[in-house]
Coordinates of N, CA and C in Angstrom, one line a residue:
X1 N -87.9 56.4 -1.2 CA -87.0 55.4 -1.8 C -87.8 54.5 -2.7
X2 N -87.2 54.7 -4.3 CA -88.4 54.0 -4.7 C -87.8 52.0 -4.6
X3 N -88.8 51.7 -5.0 CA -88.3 50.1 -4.8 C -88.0 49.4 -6.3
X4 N -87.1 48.4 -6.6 CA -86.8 47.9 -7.5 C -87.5 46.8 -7.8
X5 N -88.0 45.8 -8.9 CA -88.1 44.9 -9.1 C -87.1 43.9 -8.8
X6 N -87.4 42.9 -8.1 CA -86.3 41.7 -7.9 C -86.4 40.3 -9.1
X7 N -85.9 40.5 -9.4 CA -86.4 39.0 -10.5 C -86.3 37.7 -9.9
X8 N -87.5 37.1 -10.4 CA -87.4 35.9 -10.0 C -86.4 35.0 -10.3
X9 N -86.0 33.8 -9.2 CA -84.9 32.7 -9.6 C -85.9 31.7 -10.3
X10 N -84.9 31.3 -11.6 CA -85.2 30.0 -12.2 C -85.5 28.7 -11.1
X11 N -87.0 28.1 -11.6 CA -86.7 27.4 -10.6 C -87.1 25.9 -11.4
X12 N -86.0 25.3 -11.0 CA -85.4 23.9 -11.9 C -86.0 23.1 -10.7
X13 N -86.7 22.0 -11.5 CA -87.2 20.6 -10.5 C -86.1 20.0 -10.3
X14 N -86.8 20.1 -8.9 CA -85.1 19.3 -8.1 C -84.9 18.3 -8.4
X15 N -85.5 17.5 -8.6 CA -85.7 15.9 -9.2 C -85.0 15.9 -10.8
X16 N -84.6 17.4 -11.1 CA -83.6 17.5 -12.8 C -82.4 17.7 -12.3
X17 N -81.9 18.7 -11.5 CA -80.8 18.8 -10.6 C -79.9 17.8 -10.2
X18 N -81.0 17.0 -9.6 CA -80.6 15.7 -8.9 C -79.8 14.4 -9.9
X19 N -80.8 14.9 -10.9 CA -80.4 13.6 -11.8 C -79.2 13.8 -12.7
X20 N -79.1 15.3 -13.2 CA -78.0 16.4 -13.4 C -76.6 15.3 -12.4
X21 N -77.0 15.9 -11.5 CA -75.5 15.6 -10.6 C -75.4 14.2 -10.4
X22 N -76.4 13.4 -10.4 CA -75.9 11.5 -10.4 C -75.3 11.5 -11.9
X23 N -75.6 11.5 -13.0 CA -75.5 11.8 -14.0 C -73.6 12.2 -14.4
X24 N -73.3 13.0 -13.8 CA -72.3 13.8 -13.4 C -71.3 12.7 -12.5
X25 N -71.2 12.4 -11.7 CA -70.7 11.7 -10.8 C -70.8 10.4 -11.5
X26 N -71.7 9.3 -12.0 CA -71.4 8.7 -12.2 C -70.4 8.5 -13.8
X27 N -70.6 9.7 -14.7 CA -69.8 9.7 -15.5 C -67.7 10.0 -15.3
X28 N -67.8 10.7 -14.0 CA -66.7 11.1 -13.3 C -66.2 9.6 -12.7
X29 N -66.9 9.1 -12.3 CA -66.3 7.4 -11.5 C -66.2 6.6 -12.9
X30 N -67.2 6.6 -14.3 CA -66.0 5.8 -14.8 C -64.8 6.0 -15.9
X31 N -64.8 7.7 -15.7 CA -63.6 8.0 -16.3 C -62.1 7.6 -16.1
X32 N -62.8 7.8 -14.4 CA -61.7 7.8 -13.0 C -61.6 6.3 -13.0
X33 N -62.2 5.3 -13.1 CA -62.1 3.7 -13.3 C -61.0 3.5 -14.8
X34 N -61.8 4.0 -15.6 CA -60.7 3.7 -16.7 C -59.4 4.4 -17.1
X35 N -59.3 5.0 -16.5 CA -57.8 5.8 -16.2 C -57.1 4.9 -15.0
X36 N -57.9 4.5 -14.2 CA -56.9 3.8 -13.3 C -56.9 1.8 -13.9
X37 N -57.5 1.4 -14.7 CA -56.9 0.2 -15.3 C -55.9 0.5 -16.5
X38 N -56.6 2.0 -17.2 CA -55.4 1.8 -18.4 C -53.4 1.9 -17.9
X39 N -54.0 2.8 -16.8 CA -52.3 2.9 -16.2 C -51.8 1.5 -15.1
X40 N -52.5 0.9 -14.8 CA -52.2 -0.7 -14.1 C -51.0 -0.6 -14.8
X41 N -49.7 -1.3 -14.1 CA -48.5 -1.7 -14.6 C -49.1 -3.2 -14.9
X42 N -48.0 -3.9 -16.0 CA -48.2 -5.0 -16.6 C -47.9 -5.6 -15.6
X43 N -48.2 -7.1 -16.1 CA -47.4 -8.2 -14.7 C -46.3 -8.5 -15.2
X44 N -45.4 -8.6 -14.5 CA -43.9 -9.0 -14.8 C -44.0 -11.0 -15.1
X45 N -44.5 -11.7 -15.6 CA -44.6 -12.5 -16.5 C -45.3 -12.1 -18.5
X46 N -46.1 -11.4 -18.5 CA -46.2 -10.4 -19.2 C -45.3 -9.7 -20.1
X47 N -44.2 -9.2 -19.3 CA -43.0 -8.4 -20.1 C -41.8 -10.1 -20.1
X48 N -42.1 -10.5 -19.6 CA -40.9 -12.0 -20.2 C -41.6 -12.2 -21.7
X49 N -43.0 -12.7 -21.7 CA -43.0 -13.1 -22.3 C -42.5 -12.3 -24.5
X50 N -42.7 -11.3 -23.8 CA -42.9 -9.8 -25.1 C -41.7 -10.2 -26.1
X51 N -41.6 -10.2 -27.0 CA -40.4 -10.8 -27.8 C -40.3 -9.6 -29.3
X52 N -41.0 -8.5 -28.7 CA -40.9 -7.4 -29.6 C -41.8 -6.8 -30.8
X53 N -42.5 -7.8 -31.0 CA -43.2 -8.4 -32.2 C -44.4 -6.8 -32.1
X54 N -45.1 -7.1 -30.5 CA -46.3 -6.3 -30.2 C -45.6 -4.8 -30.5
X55 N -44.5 -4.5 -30.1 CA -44.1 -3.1 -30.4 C -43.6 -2.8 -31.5
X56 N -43.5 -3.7 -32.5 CA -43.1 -3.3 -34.1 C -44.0 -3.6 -34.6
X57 N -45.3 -4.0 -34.2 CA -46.6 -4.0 -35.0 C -47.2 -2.7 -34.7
X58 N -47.2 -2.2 -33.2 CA -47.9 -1.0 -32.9 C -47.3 0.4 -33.8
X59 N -45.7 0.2 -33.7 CA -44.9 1.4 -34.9 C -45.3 1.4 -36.2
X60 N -45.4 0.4 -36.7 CA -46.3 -0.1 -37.9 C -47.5 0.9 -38.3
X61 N -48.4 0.2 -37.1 CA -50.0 0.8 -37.3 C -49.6 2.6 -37.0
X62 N -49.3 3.0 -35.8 CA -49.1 4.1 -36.4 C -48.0 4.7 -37.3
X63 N -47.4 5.0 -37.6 CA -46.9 5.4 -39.3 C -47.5 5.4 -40.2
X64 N -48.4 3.8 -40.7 CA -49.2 3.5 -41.5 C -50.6 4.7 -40.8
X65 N -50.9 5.1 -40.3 CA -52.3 5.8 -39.8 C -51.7 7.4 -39.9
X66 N -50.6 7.8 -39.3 CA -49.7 9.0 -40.0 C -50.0 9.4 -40.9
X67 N -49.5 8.2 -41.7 CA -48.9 8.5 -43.1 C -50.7 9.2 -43.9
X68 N -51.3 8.3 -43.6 CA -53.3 8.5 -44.3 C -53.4 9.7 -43.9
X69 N -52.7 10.7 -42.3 CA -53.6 11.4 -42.0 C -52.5 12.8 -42.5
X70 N -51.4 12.5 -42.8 CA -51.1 13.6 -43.0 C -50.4 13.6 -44.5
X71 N -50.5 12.4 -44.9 CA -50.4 12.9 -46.5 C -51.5 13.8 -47.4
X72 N -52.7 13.7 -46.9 CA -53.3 14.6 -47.8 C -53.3 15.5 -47.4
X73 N -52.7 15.8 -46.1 CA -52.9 17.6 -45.2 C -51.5 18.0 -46.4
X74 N -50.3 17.7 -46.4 CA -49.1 18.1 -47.5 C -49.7 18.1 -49.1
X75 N -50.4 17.8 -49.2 CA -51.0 17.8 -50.8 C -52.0 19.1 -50.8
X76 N -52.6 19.4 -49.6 CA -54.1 20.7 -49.9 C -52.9 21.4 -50.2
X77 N -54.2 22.6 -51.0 CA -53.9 23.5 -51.6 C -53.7 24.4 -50.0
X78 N -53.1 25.3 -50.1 CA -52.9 26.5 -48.7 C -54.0 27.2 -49.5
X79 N -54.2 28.5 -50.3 CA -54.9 29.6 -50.7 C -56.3 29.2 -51.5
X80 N -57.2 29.0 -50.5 CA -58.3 28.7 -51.3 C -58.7 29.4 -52.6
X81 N -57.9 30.6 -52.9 CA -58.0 31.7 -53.6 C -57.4 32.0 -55.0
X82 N -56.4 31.1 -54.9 CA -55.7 30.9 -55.6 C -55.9 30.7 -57.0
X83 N -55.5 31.0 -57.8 CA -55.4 31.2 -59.3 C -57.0 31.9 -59.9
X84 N -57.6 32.6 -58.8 CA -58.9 33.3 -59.3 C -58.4 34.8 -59.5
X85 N -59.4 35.6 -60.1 CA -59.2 37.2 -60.0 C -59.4 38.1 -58.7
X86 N -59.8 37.4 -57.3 CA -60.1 38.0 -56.4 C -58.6 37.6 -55.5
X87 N -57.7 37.0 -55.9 CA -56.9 36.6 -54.7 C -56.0 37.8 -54.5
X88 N -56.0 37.8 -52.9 CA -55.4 39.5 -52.2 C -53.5 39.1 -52.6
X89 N -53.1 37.6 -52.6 CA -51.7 37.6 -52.8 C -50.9 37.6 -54.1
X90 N -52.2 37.8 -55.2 CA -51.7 37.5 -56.5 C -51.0 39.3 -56.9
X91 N -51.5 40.1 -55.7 CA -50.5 41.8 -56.0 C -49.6 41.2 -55.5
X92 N -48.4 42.2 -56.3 CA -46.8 42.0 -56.2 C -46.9 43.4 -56.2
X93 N -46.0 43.9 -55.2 CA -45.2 45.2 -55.4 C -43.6 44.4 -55.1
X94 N -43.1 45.6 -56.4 CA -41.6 45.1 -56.5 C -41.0 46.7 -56.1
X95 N -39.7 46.8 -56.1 CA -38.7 48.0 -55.9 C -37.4 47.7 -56.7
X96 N -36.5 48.6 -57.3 CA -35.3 48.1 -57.3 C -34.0 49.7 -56.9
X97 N -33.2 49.4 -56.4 CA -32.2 50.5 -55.9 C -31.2 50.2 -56.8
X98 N -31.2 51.3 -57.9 CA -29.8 51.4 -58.5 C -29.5 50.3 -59.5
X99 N -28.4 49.7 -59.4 CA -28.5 48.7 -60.2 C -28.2 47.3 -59.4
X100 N -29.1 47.5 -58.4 CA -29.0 45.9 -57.3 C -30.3 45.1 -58.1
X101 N -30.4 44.2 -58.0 CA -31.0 43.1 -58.4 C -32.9 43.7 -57.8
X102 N -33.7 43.0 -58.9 CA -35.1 43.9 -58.1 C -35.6 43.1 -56.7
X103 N -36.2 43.3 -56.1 CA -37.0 42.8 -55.1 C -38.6 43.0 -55.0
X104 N -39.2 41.7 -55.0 CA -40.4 42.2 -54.3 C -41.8 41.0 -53.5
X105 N -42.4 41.6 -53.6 CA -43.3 40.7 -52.9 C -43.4 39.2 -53.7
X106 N -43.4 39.0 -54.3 CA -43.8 37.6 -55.5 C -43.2 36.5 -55.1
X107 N -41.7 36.9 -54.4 CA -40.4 35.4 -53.9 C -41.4 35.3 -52.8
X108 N -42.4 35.8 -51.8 CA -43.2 35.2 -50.7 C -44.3 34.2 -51.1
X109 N -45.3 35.5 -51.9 CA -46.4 35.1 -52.3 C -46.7 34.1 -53.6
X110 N -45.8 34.4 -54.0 CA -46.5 33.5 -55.7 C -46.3 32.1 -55.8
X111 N -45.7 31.8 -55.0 CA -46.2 30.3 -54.4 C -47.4 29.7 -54.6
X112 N -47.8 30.3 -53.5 CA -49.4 30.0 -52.5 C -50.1 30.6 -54.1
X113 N -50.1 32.1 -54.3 CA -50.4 32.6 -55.4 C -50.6 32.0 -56.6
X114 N -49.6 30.8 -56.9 CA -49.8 29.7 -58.1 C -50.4 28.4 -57.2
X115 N -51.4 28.3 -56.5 CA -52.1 27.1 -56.4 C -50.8 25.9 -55.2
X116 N -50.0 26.6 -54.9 CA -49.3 25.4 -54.1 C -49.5 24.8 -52.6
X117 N -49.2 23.7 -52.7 CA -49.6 22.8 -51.5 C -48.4 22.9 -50.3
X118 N -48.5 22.5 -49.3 CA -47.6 22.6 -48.0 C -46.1 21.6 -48.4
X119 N -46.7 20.9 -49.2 CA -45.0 20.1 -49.6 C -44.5 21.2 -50.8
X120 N -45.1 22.2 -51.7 CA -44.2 22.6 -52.4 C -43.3 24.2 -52.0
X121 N -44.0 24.7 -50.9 CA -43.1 26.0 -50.1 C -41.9 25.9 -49.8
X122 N -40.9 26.9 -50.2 CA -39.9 26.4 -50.4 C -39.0 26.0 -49.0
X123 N -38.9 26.7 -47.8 CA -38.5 26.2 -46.9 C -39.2 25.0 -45.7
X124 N -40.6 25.6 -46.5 CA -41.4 24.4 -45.3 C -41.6 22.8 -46.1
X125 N -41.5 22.8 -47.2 CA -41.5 21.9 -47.9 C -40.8 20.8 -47.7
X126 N -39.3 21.4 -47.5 CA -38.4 20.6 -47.5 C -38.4 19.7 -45.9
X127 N -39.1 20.7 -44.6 CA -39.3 20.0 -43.3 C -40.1 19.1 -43.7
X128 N -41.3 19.1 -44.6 CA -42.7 18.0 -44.8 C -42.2 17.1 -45.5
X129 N -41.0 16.8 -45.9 CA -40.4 15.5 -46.5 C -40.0 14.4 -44.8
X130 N -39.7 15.0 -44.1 CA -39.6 14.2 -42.8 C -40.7 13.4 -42.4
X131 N -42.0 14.0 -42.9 CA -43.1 13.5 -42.1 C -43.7 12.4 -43.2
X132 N -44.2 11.0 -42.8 CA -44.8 10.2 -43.4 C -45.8 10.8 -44.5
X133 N -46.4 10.3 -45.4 CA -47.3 10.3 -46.0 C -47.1 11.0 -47.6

């Protein structure tokens, strides 16, 4: 029976291990600490005093932070490719049957194909008028 080689186990100072797992644990207790003050209910003198002000300042800030983060995402260009000689969407195949109207690839692509941005697509365009920015 011939015999195999066994490979040796990694052998990690325990003293790294050790500090590994305090390391570990103590990162876990203050996760677990700040999850449990952020969810604390308010004190009910607290909500008397609230007169609205704090929650139409917070709607404020975010819309205004929206609006910065997703106005420029509706202005990029989609097709990095766009208006060069190598772009795969600038081929059109068209067809036409008879004397119906032609059809072809170009009502998808030549959009993106002419350099367009997520606000100029024709059906998604008109959804990214809803969104701030």
């Amino acid at each position: 029976m011939p015999s195999h080689a066994r490979p040796k186990p990694s052998r990690v100072p325990r003293a790294l291990l050790r500090a590994g797992l305090v390391i570990s644990a103590a990162g876990a207790a203050l996760a677990a600490g700040g999850a449990a003050t952020a969810s604390a209910a308010p004190a009910a003198s607290d909500l008397a005093t609230d007169t609205g002000a704090a929650a139409s300042g917070l709607t404020g800030a975010l819309l205004h932070s929206a609006a910065g983060g997703l106005g420029p995402v509706k202005k990029l260009q989609l097709d990095p490719l766009a208006n060069t000689s190598v772009d795969p969407l600038a081929n059109a195949v068209s067809t036409q049957i008879a004397d119906f109207k032609p059809v072809g690839t170009t009502l998808l692509t030549g959009a993106l194909s002419n350099g367009a941005a997520l606000k100029d697509l024709p059906l998604v365009g008109t959804v990214t008028r809803v969104l701030p920015g």
